[in-house]
Each structure stands twice: as structure tokens, then as C-alpha cells.
Amino acid sequence: MEILVCVKRVPDTSENEIEVNSKGTDIERDDLVYSVNEWDNYAVEEAIQIRDNIGGGVTVVSVGDEESEEVIRREMAMGADKGILLSDEVFEGSDGKGIASILKAEVEKGNYNLILTGAQADDGAGQVGGMLAAMLDWPYASLVNKIEVLDDKKIKVGREIEGGNQEMNEIDLPCVLSIQTGINEPRYVGIRGIRKVASVELPVHSAGDLGLSPDSVGEAGANVKLIDYFVPEFGEGAEMLEGSTEEIIEKLVEILKSKGGIK
Amino acid sequence: MAQQIFAYIVHKEGVADDSALELLAAAKKIVPDASVTAIIAGSGGDVDAVCNKVAPSFQEVWKIDNDAVSYPNAEIIRGMLTRILPEGSIVLAAHDTFGMDLTPGLSIKLNTSYLSDVVDFEGVEDVNLKAVRQEYSGQVSTHVLCDLSKGIVITVRPGSFQADESQGANGQVVDKTADAMAGDLPGKRRFIEVVEAEVGEVDITKSEILVSVGRGIEDQDNLEIISDLAEAVGGDVSCSRPIVDAKWLEKARQVGTSGQTVKPKVYMALGISGSFQHLGGIKGAPFMVAVNKNTKAPIFQVADVGIIADILDFVPELTDKVNELK
Ligand SMILES: Cc1cc2nc3c(=O)[nH]c(=O)nc-3n(C[C@H](O)[C@H](O)[C@H](O)COP(=O)(O)OP(=O)(O)OC[C@H]3O[C@@H](n4cnc5c(N)ncnc54)[C@H](O)[C@@H]3O)c2cc1C
Ligand SMILES: Nc1ncnc2c1ncn2[C@@H]1O[C@H](COP(=O)(O)O)[C@@H](O)[C@H]1O
């Protein structure tokens, strides 16, 4: 099975407090810790496990600038066989459809049976996988939390639906799946693993290499444009308890008692 | 604007999802006097029941009644919608597990723009729709402009729009089955069955006090401080999704859209950021206490009482105090 996994470099929300810059044009990017999108890590782990079970290869691909190399190498250190960076100035400002078109062009250069994406990335759009599938005319399943390879023509997948229930489907290969967290336990990658792949050659493909016209991608091709960032005002918000820890705890215990929070 | 507006409505056992009238409200926020057509797919008596039920609210109700969609297989429904939707349509769906499955590909097949998980609309400027979305699990919001000229597919976050109960549209039910079925149906993804979630050792849907823990707990070994507090206050331990993903607690303790829907009297969110999927599982407006070390955590916008603290320090001290008073 030849598997392509799409990964994105994103600010790590569990490591950072995301703030809007003073002009509201972007988030404050200085000092941000970046990592691979949480969902993509599960996708790469799943691909590696499938390969280890039935053979084949795992390629990791990302659309981004040269900094994305770091996340591709990280996923190679997990055990992916190959990495490809899709990078070009004209890709900047792409919307979801733009990213999917760029990925599609790369898919068509290869010979993949299965494409995995994360269920969603930092902006929670959850769009690239489904768009890519439709562009390729391949079947798609989102929020996949179980994969069982039946034979070289079809697989069985579980989709996570509301209430923790699981929708089982049979799906023909080649197909695109978006992977939900919890499908597996992504392996830990140590410094040593990353050092091992530090000097592996990473092909970089540009719009030209992919046969993409510059006006079909990037800002020029985008239907969706982000105009500003802001912090929403939601009604009152919480009453913040202040003071020393002792004082706070005393107040909290009183409140809990009055609200039935202590039996 | 001459573009037709559609709302795709999901339903279960003959009852339309709550999102149905939220989509109507959302549509009217895009175009104030919009006449909206509902689309409902399913089979047999169920689909008729849903169509009749929503008809008073929508200008028209398009029914697709066929065994092929007695379970909503997004691949098949996408194929059907591509056939029946007029060029340039505005299509709304809920941002739920079905909407996420159906819509990105639908926008490609219809060759329209796409916008997902919208929480608000701020009108149409020229050919652009101005919408509000959130990024980084709700830590910041964005305004986006989206080109409407070739049509658009939009998913709307459940609970973001107040259901439009106005009725009075008296829609006709129009059977679109034949048009939807004209030609081959996509057959590359075949629905097999739904496997129900496992029942856990505690039923958190019945708990009055929930002591809920999130990724802020950092390590499995630290969970002890949470169960100690739960024991002290006489509540049960629940959690956010990452705790279940890491297999630190059983799935039956997960609160949220893909977990349990709980309705306690008091909900303590400890090291939980407050994503909409998590909050979507909390009903009945419990009294909510949030403890988080990030002053900007979205949970503080919905909690009643907030404390900025490290739960690893704060929770054991709170437990001691509660025990001391007993
Ligand atoms: C289709 C779908 C369905 C989903 N369903 C669910 C669901 O049912 N339930 C659910 O919960 N999620 C669900 N999610 C995931 C959801 O989007 C969030 O990723 C998740 O809720 C985040 O959990 P969290 O708040 O524990 O973690 P995070 O968002 O990482 O937040 C951790 C918080 O802890 C704080 N913190 C860190 N350390 C400390 C400390 N020492 N002391 C105090 N505070 C600290 C941080 O400031 C942060 O606010 C779903 C996602 C998708 C795509
Ligand atoms: N720039 C990118 N490069 C590679 N894959 C991406 C990129 N952006 C999104 N994806 C993939 O699409 C998934 C969903 O992202 P999104 O549609 O942006 O929420 C991610 O989890 C990735 O697998």
C-alpha cells in the first residue's frame, strides 16, 4: 500500500497563548512554538502501522515555507519513508481549495492507494481532505477512527459520529480519509530519531514543477480571504476570583456549597 | 440577490435536528428576507414526517425519498445534491459529523466557494459575504470575506444561531427523488452499520456534580488529584477528549459532541480550554467553575466563576479545604 499523509505545521495551542497582534492583522507570531497539527500526527502513525502490517511505503507531504521542513522531518523520524515539501511564493494566501489543488497536483505525480489527512487543522476548517477527494474523484470518509485493510481493493473504516458512536463503512481504494484523534497512540519521537533524518534529502516542488498556474492558487486564486483577527466579547464572562490562593479557595468553597457543588 | 438559499437538514427517527431552525436563522442573517428551501433525504415514513414538520418554517421543502439514503451516506447524498442544486446556490448545513463529511467535496462538485464552522454573519458587501469564524480552538476570532458570485457551501456551528421559530412560510413539499436519482449513484463507499458507544462504569449523564479534567492535567499520574477532589465534593470525574485519546480515562467519561451529553448542577472545568465540541456536551446551564492558567482561555467566557491557577497546585489545596470542613 502506497500511502500519502498530508501534514501541516501549526502553532501548538497547548504550548502557546494565542494573541492577536496590535493591528489585528494576524496573531502574535514571535515566540510561538510550532509543531505538527495534532490530527496529522495520528494520521502518520496510522499510515506507519498499516505499512508495517501489510508492506508498502509512507510519504509525508506539506504545503508551506521552508520551516515546514522541520515537521516533515519529525514525521519521518516517526517512521515515514519519504518527505516532500510543496513550496512556492505563489502558494502564499491559499485558501482550503488552493491547498487541496496543490496537493492534488502532487498526488497525480505519484501512485498512491490511500491518502490520509487530519480531520482538521488550527483554524478548524476540516476542508482539505474532502476537497482533495472530490477533485480526484476518489471516495472520501471523514473523522475516521478505525481502519482495517480488507484486500488491495477495499478497506473497512469506522467514522466517529455524534455521541461516541461509530459508523462502519466499506470503501474502495484509492480513497482519501481524514483521521480523527484517538485512532491510535502516536509514537514518541526523541532527539536521536530526529538527528537520524536531519540530512535526508527532501525534494521541494514549486508551482512550476507541479504544473500549476500561479493564478489558480495562493491569494490570487482564493475565494476566501481573512480580513482580520479579533478577540470576541461574550456577554459577561466569568466572575474571576482574586486574592491569595487561600482566599480564593475560601470563596470558592462558599460558592460551591451554595450552588450544590459539595454534597 | 437572486441566489437561491438551501438548508440541508439532518434528522433521526422522523425528527429534524435542532440545527434545522438554526440554519433558517443563519440564512436570514445572510439575506434578511431570504426564502429558504429545506432539503431532506431519507426513506419512508420518517422522511415524510420530517418534511411535514419543517414545512411551516421553509418556503419549500425538497424531499429525497429512497432506500439508498435511509442511512445518510454523505457520498451518495453529495452525488444527489450535485444533480438537483441550481448553479450559484447558497447551501447551508450544520457543522456536525455529517456536514463535515458532505460539504467540502460538495463545494468542489458544485464549483462554489466554501466556508466551514461559521459562528456569525455580518452581511453581504458587493459579492462578498462577511462571516465570523474562530481559530485555535476558540482563542481568537476572524472576519473572513468570501466570494458569493458562483455560489457557496457553508457549514454553521450548532448552537451559534438562535433557532428561528417564526413559521408562517407554509412551504410545499416537492418530491425531488427522481431528479436526485437520475443516473448512477456513487457506490464506492458503502455503509455497513452503526456501532453504539460502550457503556462505562459510571453514567456521567446522571451526575449532579462533575469534576471534569482536560489536557491541563499533563500526566496520567496527576489524575489522582482529580478523583480526590471528586470524592471530596461527592461528584464524578469526567473529562475532555484528549484525556480519552490518551487512554487515561474511559470513553464513557468524555463530555462533548463526540462523547456524552451531561446536565449536572455544577460543572468544574479543570485545565479545559472550552472548545465548542466540549461545551456542546454540557446542557441545562449548570453552574460552571473554570480553573485554567491561561487568562485568555475561552472557557472563562462561558463559566460562572473563573480562577487563574495551575490545577496541579490548586486542586489538591481545594480538596484539603473541602475535607477539612467535613
Ligand atoms: C469532530 C470533533 C469532535 C470532538 N469532540 C469532542 C468532545 O466530544 N469532547 C471534547 O472535549 N473535545 C472534542 N473535540 C476536541 C476539541 O476540539 C478540543 O481539541 C478539545 O476539547 C480540547 O481539550 P482540552 O480543553 O482538554 O485541551 P486544550 O484545548 O489543549 O486545553 C488545555 C487547557 O488547559 C490549560 N492548562 C494547561 N496546563 C494547565 C495547568 N497546569 N493548570 C491549569 N490549566 C492548564 C491550558 O491553558 C488550556 O486552556 C472534538 C474535535 C472534533 C474535530
Ligand atoms: N498546508 C498544508 N499542507 C499539507 N496538508 C495540509 C495543509 N493544510 C491542511 N492540510 C491537511 O488537511 C487537514 C485538514 O486541514 P484544514 O482543512 O485546514 O482544517 C490537515 O489535518 C492536513 O492533513
XYZ file of C-alpha atoms and ligand atoms in Angstrom:
665
model
C 0.000 0.000 0.000
C 1.421 3.381 -1.002
C 0.166 5.942 1.488
C 0.451 9.720 1.303
C -0.101 11.669 4.509
C -0.747 15.424 4.363
C 0.674 17.339 7.311
C 0.574 20.969 8.325
C 2.862 22.993 10.574
C 0.778 24.933 13.087
C 1.265 26.903 16.299
C 0.907 24.473 19.170
C -2.169 25.640 21.096
C -1.304 23.582 24.145
C 2.073 25.372 24.371
C 1.027 28.901 23.488
C -1.440 31.548 24.471
C -2.593 32.758 21.095
C -2.908 36.532 20.962
C -3.974 38.973 18.314
C -1.304 41.465 17.194
C -1.838 45.173 17.791
C -3.210 45.854 14.303
C -5.472 42.802 14.288
C -3.927 41.630 11.044
C -2.533 38.386 12.412
C -1.811 36.534 15.618
C 1.351 37.439 17.505
C 3.842 35.082 15.849
C 7.030 35.964 17.742
C 7.963 33.323 20.285
C 5.301 30.893 19.119
C 6.086 27.213 19.473
C 5.121 25.363 16.307
C 4.503 21.692 15.831
C 2.731 19.312 13.529
C -1.063 19.632 13.596
C -2.287 17.253 16.305
C -4.615 15.313 13.993
C -1.873 14.812 11.366
C 0.306 13.048 13.867
C -2.378 10.397 14.323
C -2.643 10.106 10.536
C 1.086 9.484 10.171
C 1.068 6.919 12.980
C -1.832 5.089 11.328
C -0.033 5.053 7.966
C 3.106 3.650 9.557
C 1.138 0.907 11.294
C -0.623 -0.077 8.053
C 2.710 -0.213 6.219
C 4.282 -2.272 8.968
C 1.388 -4.730 8.794
C 0.993 -5.186 5.063
C 4.006 -3.538 3.436
C 4.329 -0.546 1.126
C 5.545 2.964 1.776
C 4.580 6.119 3.621
C 5.220 9.574 2.151
C 4.614 12.751 4.115
C 3.777 15.941 2.233
C 3.291 19.502 3.380
C 2.453 22.779 1.673
C 4.367 25.530 3.409
C 7.572 27.518 3.586
C 10.991 26.081 4.405
C 10.102 25.996 8.094
C 7.696 23.187 7.332
C 10.731 21.005 6.638
C 11.050 20.610 10.366
C 7.630 18.950 10.758
C 8.174 16.751 7.719
C 11.444 15.533 9.246
C 9.727 14.959 12.549
C 7.190 12.698 10.879
C 9.998 10.923 9.022
C 11.654 10.341 12.349
C 8.421 8.644 13.418
C 8.933 6.226 10.551
C 7.644 7.737 7.319
C 9.824 6.670 4.377
C 9.773 9.863 2.343
C 9.003 13.522 2.704
C 8.054 16.134 0.119
C 7.755 19.881 0.624
C 5.478 21.836 -1.691
C 6.727 25.373 -1.533
C 6.447 28.432 -3.681
C 5.862 32.118 -3.084
C 2.714 31.937 -5.176
C 1.199 29.441 -2.737
C 1.005 32.106 -0.040
C -2.516 33.132 0.922
C -4.075 29.948 -0.460
C -7.496 29.076 0.890
C -8.512 25.460 1.556
C -9.325 24.898 -2.083
C -5.924 26.251 -3.079
C -4.138 23.875 -0.692
C -6.210 20.970 -1.986
C -5.348 21.863 -5.611
C -1.648 21.960 -4.793
C -1.851 18.597 -3.039
C -3.844 17.150 -5.920
C -1.086 18.065 -8.364
C 1.428 16.204 -6.193
C -0.865 13.179 -5.819
C -1.058 12.900 -9.575
C 2.731 12.647 -9.825
C 2.691 9.576 -7.595
C 0.978 6.252 -7.414
C -0.871 6.297 -4.140
C -3.591 3.938 -2.954
C -4.508 5.824 0.160
C -4.321 9.457 1.238
C -4.675 10.468 4.845
C -5.241 13.961 6.201
C -6.059 15.207 9.668
C -9.731 15.800 10.469
C -8.962 19.492 10.904
C -6.148 21.945 11.457
C -5.630 25.001 13.642
C -8.395 27.035 12.075
C -10.755 24.097 12.420
C -11.903 24.215 8.827
C -11.782 20.481 8.194
C -11.908 21.058 4.467
C -8.730 19.993 2.677
C -9.284 16.211 2.739
C -12.840 16.310 1.424
C -11.920 18.811 -1.272
C -8.924 16.781 -2.377
C -11.052 13.631 -2.648
C -13.680 15.424 -4.733
C -11.020 16.905 -7.019
C -9.515 13.460 -7.571
C -12.960 11.861 -7.825
C -11.945 9.386 -5.146
C -14.285 8.283 -2.369
C -13.885 10.026 0.975
C -14.637 9.387 4.619
C -14.091 11.953 7.358
C -13.398 11.601 11.088
C -12.040 8.096 10.675
C -11.199 6.358 13.943
C -10.613 2.824 12.681
C -9.036 1.358 9.552
C -8.972 -2.301 8.600
C -7.414 -3.297 5.301
C -9.601 -5.970 3.676
C -7.640 -6.548 0.464
C -5.823 -4.481 -2.129
C -9.090 -3.087 -3.444
C -11.002 -2.102 -0.365
C -10.777 -1.236 3.287
C -13.195 -1.035 6.168
C -13.309 2.246 8.063
C -15.044 3.455 11.188
C -16.195 7.071 11.322
C -16.723 8.772 14.613
C -20.210 10.233 14.762
C -22.160 12.023 17.480
C -22.326 10.586 20.964
C -19.211 8.441 20.533
C -20.992 6.074 18.156
C -19.119 4.666 15.204
C -20.315 4.408 11.630
C -18.753 1.463 9.781
C -18.236 1.668 6.027
C -16.545 -0.299 3.324
C -14.668 1.954 0.942
C -12.877 1.258 -2.324
C -9.245 2.146 -2.925
C -7.860 4.540 -3.830
C -9.553 6.825 -1.341
C -8.989 9.807 0.927
C -9.631 9.600 4.663
C -9.494 12.311 7.299
C -8.239 10.934 10.583
C -9.718 11.689 13.991
C -7.610 11.799 17.148
C -7.657 8.725 19.367
C -7.460 6.251 16.446
C -4.054 5.125 17.805
C -1.349 6.294 20.164
C 1.245 8.201 18.139
C 4.758 7.083 18.996
C 7.179 9.327 20.766
C 9.960 10.870 18.732
C 13.232 11.560 20.503
C 16.030 13.914 19.574
C 18.025 10.977 18.354
C 15.356 9.967 15.872
C 15.223 13.481 14.523
C 19.014 13.626 14.169
C 18.941 10.467 12.078
C 16.795 12.069 9.390
C 18.312 15.540 9.652
C 20.333 15.184 6.486
C 17.972 13.079 4.377
C 17.242 14.887 1.153
C 13.798 16.486 0.958
C 12.510 17.227 -2.522
C 10.876 20.648 -2.828
C 8.279 21.104 -5.550
C 7.222 24.515 -6.824
C 4.135 25.607 -8.736
C 6.112 25.127 -11.938
C 7.177 21.592 -11.005
C 3.553 20.752 -10.301
C 2.237 22.355 -13.472
C 0.084 24.796 -11.525
C -0.672 28.210 -12.942
C 0.083 30.913 -10.368
C -3.373 32.470 -10.606
C -5.119 29.224 -9.639
C -3.522 29.091 -6.193
C -2.370 31.464 -3.475
C -4.077 34.743 -2.826
C -4.893 35.172 -6.496
C -6.983 32.008 -6.597
C -8.588 32.324 -3.186
C -12.341 32.744 -2.790
C -11.982 33.145 0.941
C -9.933 35.988 2.371
C -9.180 36.524 6.006
C -9.533 40.203 6.819
C -8.780 40.490 10.491
C -8.340 38.799 13.834
C -10.117 39.872 16.997
C -10.987 38.672 20.446
C -14.722 38.254 20.783
C -16.691 39.816 23.607
C -19.051 37.259 25.039
C -21.533 38.802 27.441
C -20.377 38.980 30.991
C -17.893 36.178 31.170
C -16.901 34.532 34.405
C -16.620 36.280 37.734
C -12.878 35.926 38.335
C -11.946 35.088 41.889
C -8.917 37.008 43.041
C -6.703 37.195 46.077
C -4.343 34.745 47.708
C -4.889 31.060 46.980
C -6.278 30.678 50.459
C -8.773 33.481 49.957
C -9.797 32.158 46.579
C -10.355 28.687 47.946
C -12.408 30.036 50.813
C -14.630 31.990 48.428
C -14.911 29.045 46.065
C -15.936 26.641 48.797
C -18.685 29.049 49.892
C -19.932 29.386 46.328
C -19.822 25.636 45.730
C -21.783 24.995 48.887
C -24.468 27.470 47.902
C -24.777 26.004 44.407
C -24.930 22.380 45.459
C -21.378 21.675 44.371
C -20.429 19.983 47.605
C -22.520 17.098 48.856
C -29.572 38.855 -4.578
C -31.103 36.326 -6.912
C -29.337 33.351 -5.487
C -31.435 30.579 -4.035
C -30.724 29.564 -0.460
C -30.918 25.954 0.708
C -30.645 24.346 4.119
C -29.707 20.682 4.283
C -31.486 19.185 7.263
C -30.359 16.120 9.163
C -32.844 14.080 11.109
C -33.152 10.970 13.168
C -36.131 8.675 13.537
C -38.523 11.130 11.978
C -37.381 14.163 13.983
C -35.444 17.073 12.472
C -32.223 18.017 14.236
C -32.202 21.185 16.356
C -29.927 22.717 13.758
C -32.795 22.924 11.221
C -34.230 26.185 12.529
C -30.752 27.487 13.359
C -29.890 27.169 9.678
C -33.009 29.150 8.851
C -31.900 31.882 11.254
C -28.415 31.818 9.734
C -29.836 32.154 6.219
C -31.829 35.208 7.279
C -28.696 36.725 8.711
C -27.153 36.466 5.229
C -30.221 37.785 3.411
C -32.797 39.304 5.792
C -35.884 38.431 3.755
C -34.480 35.177 2.426
C -36.831 32.471 1.302
C -35.137 29.269 2.194
C -35.641 25.822 0.743
C -35.099 22.861 3.048
C -33.642 19.656 1.632
C -34.388 16.416 3.425
C -33.174 12.988 2.365
C -34.211 9.691 3.855
C -36.703 6.975 3.246
C -40.250 6.024 4.038
C -42.463 7.469 6.735
C -39.567 9.118 8.538
C -38.725 11.469 5.741
C -42.369 12.435 5.258
C -42.725 13.157 8.952
C -39.693 15.454 8.913
C -40.808 17.221 5.729
C -44.248 17.954 7.119
C -42.833 19.089 10.407
C -40.465 21.673 8.940
C -42.742 22.793 6.088
C -44.289 25.704 8.062
C -40.826 27.218 8.503
C -39.478 26.967 4.971
C -40.509 28.406 1.655
C -40.260 24.998 0.081
C -39.195 21.539 1.187
C -37.341 19.325 -1.239
C -37.750 15.675 -0.405
C -35.443 12.867 -1.492
C -37.063 9.584 -0.565
C -35.092 6.464 -1.401
C -33.695 3.392 0.360
C -30.206 4.306 -0.852
C -30.229 7.136 1.704
C -32.214 5.534 4.509
C -28.883 5.919 6.280
C -27.329 9.287 5.369
C -24.309 8.226 3.326
C -22.611 11.533 2.517
C -21.028 10.195 -0.659
C -24.420 9.290 -2.128
C -26.141 12.428 -0.895
C -23.372 14.593 -2.354
C -23.978 12.950 -5.720
C -27.706 13.630 -5.452
C -27.315 17.252 -4.375
C -24.898 17.941 -7.201
C -27.675 16.935 -9.561
C -30.528 18.928 -8.099
C -28.953 22.158 -6.833
C -29.179 25.071 -9.270
C -25.972 26.807 -10.269
C -24.908 29.580 -7.915
C -26.855 28.304 -4.909
C -26.125 29.195 -1.326
C -26.166 25.923 0.625
C -26.170 25.746 4.408
C -25.576 22.682 6.575
C -24.756 22.121 10.226
C -21.083 21.758 11.162
C -21.577 18.279 12.588
C -20.089 14.918 11.671
C -22.389 14.624 8.662
C -21.824 18.183 7.484
C -18.057 17.727 7.768
C -18.350 14.588 5.639
C -20.607 16.051 2.971
C -19.737 19.662 2.368
C -16.067 20.225 1.432
C -16.453 17.867 -1.515
C -19.863 19.310 -2.363
C -18.333 22.754 -2.840
C -15.842 21.262 -5.296
C -18.516 19.375 -7.212
C -20.706 22.482 -7.408
C -17.688 24.674 -8.131
C -18.607 27.156 -5.412
C -16.810 28.838 -2.527
C -16.645 27.073 0.819
C -16.800 28.292 4.386
C -16.957 25.991 7.371
C -17.864 26.283 11.022
C -19.244 29.818 10.798
C -20.433 31.355 14.076
C -21.906 34.578 12.710
C -22.617 36.546 9.534
C -22.167 40.281 9.154
C -23.888 40.874 5.854
C -23.037 40.927 2.188
C -20.715 43.561 0.747
C -20.754 43.660 -3.016
C -20.310 39.996 -3.994
C -18.665 39.085 -0.714
C -20.211 37.543 2.337
C -18.662 38.671 5.603
C -18.577 35.931 8.203
C -17.108 35.291 11.633
C -15.114 32.153 12.353
C -12.900 31.063 15.209
C -9.358 29.775 15.108
C -7.057 27.992 17.520
C -9.890 26.254 19.358
C -11.722 29.492 20.008
C -8.809 31.530 21.330
C -9.222 34.112 18.584
C -11.930 35.036 16.087
C -11.577 36.140 12.493
C -13.599 38.023 9.926
C -13.477 36.437 6.517
C -14.757 37.664 3.186
C -15.997 35.034 0.828
C -16.908 35.387 -2.822
C -20.579 34.530 -3.342
C -20.787 35.137 -7.041
C -20.564 31.469 -8.051
C -22.492 30.211 -5.046
C -21.257 28.923 -1.734
C -21.459 25.930 0.588
C -21.375 26.873 4.263
C -21.395 24.889 7.487
C -22.762 26.636 10.545
C -21.660 25.849 14.083
C -24.509 24.207 16.015
C -25.808 26.455 18.765
C -24.418 29.681 17.281
C -27.696 30.957 15.879
C -30.912 31.251 17.799
C -33.477 28.938 16.190
C -35.972 30.832 14.020
C -39.354 29.679 15.315
C -41.365 32.185 13.289
C -43.076 29.638 10.972
C -45.675 31.052 8.619
C -43.722 30.196 5.467
C -46.111 27.326 4.697
C -43.760 25.524 2.373
C -44.864 22.990 -0.178
C -43.168 19.618 -0.102
C -41.694 18.947 -3.526
C -40.547 15.443 -4.361
C -37.100 15.685 -5.955
C -36.351 11.973 -5.762
C -36.492 11.307 -9.474
C -34.098 14.154 -10.320
C -31.762 13.175 -7.497
C -31.694 9.557 -8.662
C -31.227 10.268 -12.373
C -28.091 8.332 -13.309
C -25.663 6.218 -11.298
C -25.288 6.798 -7.606
C -21.793 6.890 -6.105
C -21.148 3.367 -4.841
C -17.547 3.447 -3.703
C -18.364 3.884 -0.052
C -20.889 1.505 1.405
C -22.494 1.954 4.795
C -22.396 -1.181 6.924
C -23.691 -0.419 10.398
C -23.531 1.902 13.393
C -21.649 0.525 16.373
C -23.054 2.050 19.553
C -20.708 3.599 22.121
C -19.732 1.357 25.000
C -21.381 1.854 28.351
C -18.915 2.793 31.062
C -18.550 2.117 34.759
C -20.274 5.377 35.683
C -23.076 7.127 33.871
C -21.947 10.769 33.904
C -25.177 11.822 32.199
C -26.867 11.292 35.565
C -24.267 13.044 37.752
C -25.202 16.194 39.635
C -21.644 17.276 40.251
C -18.977 16.750 37.611
C -15.303 17.325 38.255
C -14.031 17.482 34.698
C -10.402 17.354 33.679
C -8.656 18.377 30.469
C -5.243 18.349 28.884
C -4.014 20.753 31.554
C -3.544 17.753 33.842
C -0.393 16.988 31.820
C 0.206 13.452 33.036
C -1.827 10.361 33.797
C -0.357 10.110 37.287
C -1.784 13.520 38.128
C -5.341 12.285 37.635
C -5.362 11.221 41.239
C -5.809 14.828 42.370
C -8.966 14.998 40.276
C -10.515 11.839 41.666
C -9.615 13.009 45.171
C -11.496 16.265 44.604
C -14.448 14.429 43.073
C -14.597 12.193 46.090
C -14.372 15.125 48.483
C -17.249 17.022 46.859
C -19.305 13.918 46.170
C -19.152 14.203 42.401
C -17.991 12.104 39.464
C -14.934 12.501 37.269
C -15.494 13.423 33.641
C -13.047 14.748 31.055
C -12.361 16.354 27.700
C -11.393 14.418 24.657
C -7.562 14.446 24.827
C -7.748 12.526 28.112
C -9.703 9.754 26.396
C -7.500 9.870 23.288
C -4.505 9.245 25.548
C -6.445 6.336 27.080
C -6.094 7.799 30.572
C -9.843 7.584 31.196
C -12.571 5.543 29.552
C -14.558 6.984 26.652
C -17.780 6.931 28.671
C -16.368 9.789 30.768
C -15.846 12.125 27.821
C -18.059 15.198 27.725
C -18.795 16.674 24.316
C -20.369 16.264 20.920
C -18.489 13.039 20.300
C -18.912 11.924 23.901
C -21.658 12.256 26.473
C -24.240 14.985 26.887
C -24.332 15.869 30.567
C -26.663 18.078 32.597
C -25.202 18.402 36.091
C -25.997 21.112 38.628
C -22.350 22.017 38.987
C -19.602 21.549 36.409
C -15.967 22.106 37.280
C -13.720 22.504 34.224
C -10.133 21.939 35.302
C -7.460 22.557 32.668
C -10.051 22.547 29.883
C -9.834 25.268 27.209
C -13.522 25.280 26.320
C -13.740 24.198 22.677
C -17.240 24.231 21.200
C -17.180 20.458 20.834
C -16.600 20.131 24.543
C -19.189 22.743 25.523
C -21.660 21.141 23.119
C -21.953 18.251 25.555
C -22.960 20.412 28.527
C -26.676 21.114 28.704
C -29.071 22.651 31.187
C -26.859 25.635 32.069
C -25.084 24.174 35.117
C -23.172 26.419 37.464
C -19.695 26.304 35.941
C -16.382 26.810 37.670
C -13.293 27.011 35.448
C -9.720 26.721 36.618
C -7.130 27.464 33.965
C -3.675 29.005 33.903
C -4.331 30.871 30.670
C -6.183 34.135 31.335
C -7.476 34.070 27.748
C -8.885 30.547 27.799
C -12.302 30.612 26.069
C -13.804 28.635 28.953
C -13.771 31.841 31.028
C -16.321 33.324 28.648
C -18.902 30.701 29.474
C -18.058 29.864 33.086
C -19.821 31.497 36.034
C -16.743 31.590 38.202
C -13.167 31.604 36.978
C -9.853 31.055 38.698
C -6.479 31.612 37.144
C -4.289 28.952 38.658
C -2.212 25.895 37.987
C -4.569 22.992 38.642
C -1.687 20.847 39.859
C -1.265 23.209 42.821
C -4.791 24.486 43.179
C -6.826 21.291 43.101
C -5.072 19.484 45.988
C -5.411 22.587 48.165
C -9.095 22.856 47.339
C -9.572 19.176 48.163
C -7.861 19.630 51.519
C -10.097 22.561 52.346
C -13.273 20.678 51.411
C -12.200 17.695 53.510
C -11.266 19.920 56.422
C -14.789 21.353 56.548
C -16.425 17.953 56.786
C -15.378 16.186 15.296
C -14.754 16.532 16.619
C -15.380 16.122 17.768
C -14.833 16.453 19.013
N -15.486 16.036 20.130
C -15.038 16.409 21.340
C -15.727 16.030 22.530
O -16.739 15.328 22.491
N -15.240 16.458 23.716
C -14.110 17.224 23.809
O -13.714 17.585 24.942
N -13.425 17.566 22.704
C -13.851 17.167 21.475
N -13.127 17.503 20.362
C -11.798 18.120 20.522
C -11.873 19.610 20.765
O -11.847 20.281 19.530
C -10.642 20.075 21.584
O -9.473 19.683 20.927
C -10.633 19.516 22.995
O -11.888 19.736 23.624
C -9.549 20.171 23.812
O -9.489 19.592 25.088
P -8.831 20.367 26.303
O -9.588 21.607 26.580
O -8.681 19.397 27.416
O -7.357 20.649 25.768
P -6.685 22.011 25.288
O -7.506 22.713 24.309
O -5.286 21.666 24.953
O -6.706 22.893 26.614
C -5.956 22.629 27.736
C -6.176 23.801 28.668
O -5.516 23.561 29.893
C -4.840 24.741 30.316
N -3.741 24.286 31.151
C -2.601 23.649 30.781
N -1.883 23.312 31.860
C -2.572 23.749 32.938
C -2.344 23.705 34.335
N -1.271 23.098 34.847
N -3.247 24.278 35.159
C -4.368 24.889 34.659
N -4.633 24.942 33.348
C -3.759 24.384 32.499
C -4.433 25.428 29.045
O -4.302 26.823 29.270
C -5.616 25.107 28.118
O -6.629 26.097 28.209
C -13.633 17.177 19.101
C -12.993 17.571 17.927
C -13.546 17.253 16.695
C -12.855 17.691 15.457
N -0.603 23.353 4.167
C -0.944 22.053 4.227
N -0.081 21.094 3.802
C -0.404 19.793 3.858
N -1.569 19.343 4.349
C -2.465 20.245 4.786
C -2.210 21.640 4.753
N -3.287 22.277 5.263
C -4.171 21.323 5.623
N -3.674 20.096 5.326
C -4.292 18.791 5.595
O -5.687 18.932 5.690
C -6.131 18.604 7.000
C -7.302 19.456 7.386
O -6.915 20.803 7.429
P -7.941 22.004 7.278
O -8.847 21.647 6.160
O -7.081 23.183 7.023
O -8.663 22.065 8.600
C -4.900 18.751 7.879
O -5.015 17.948 9.025
C -3.811 18.269 6.942
O -3.779 16.849 6.874
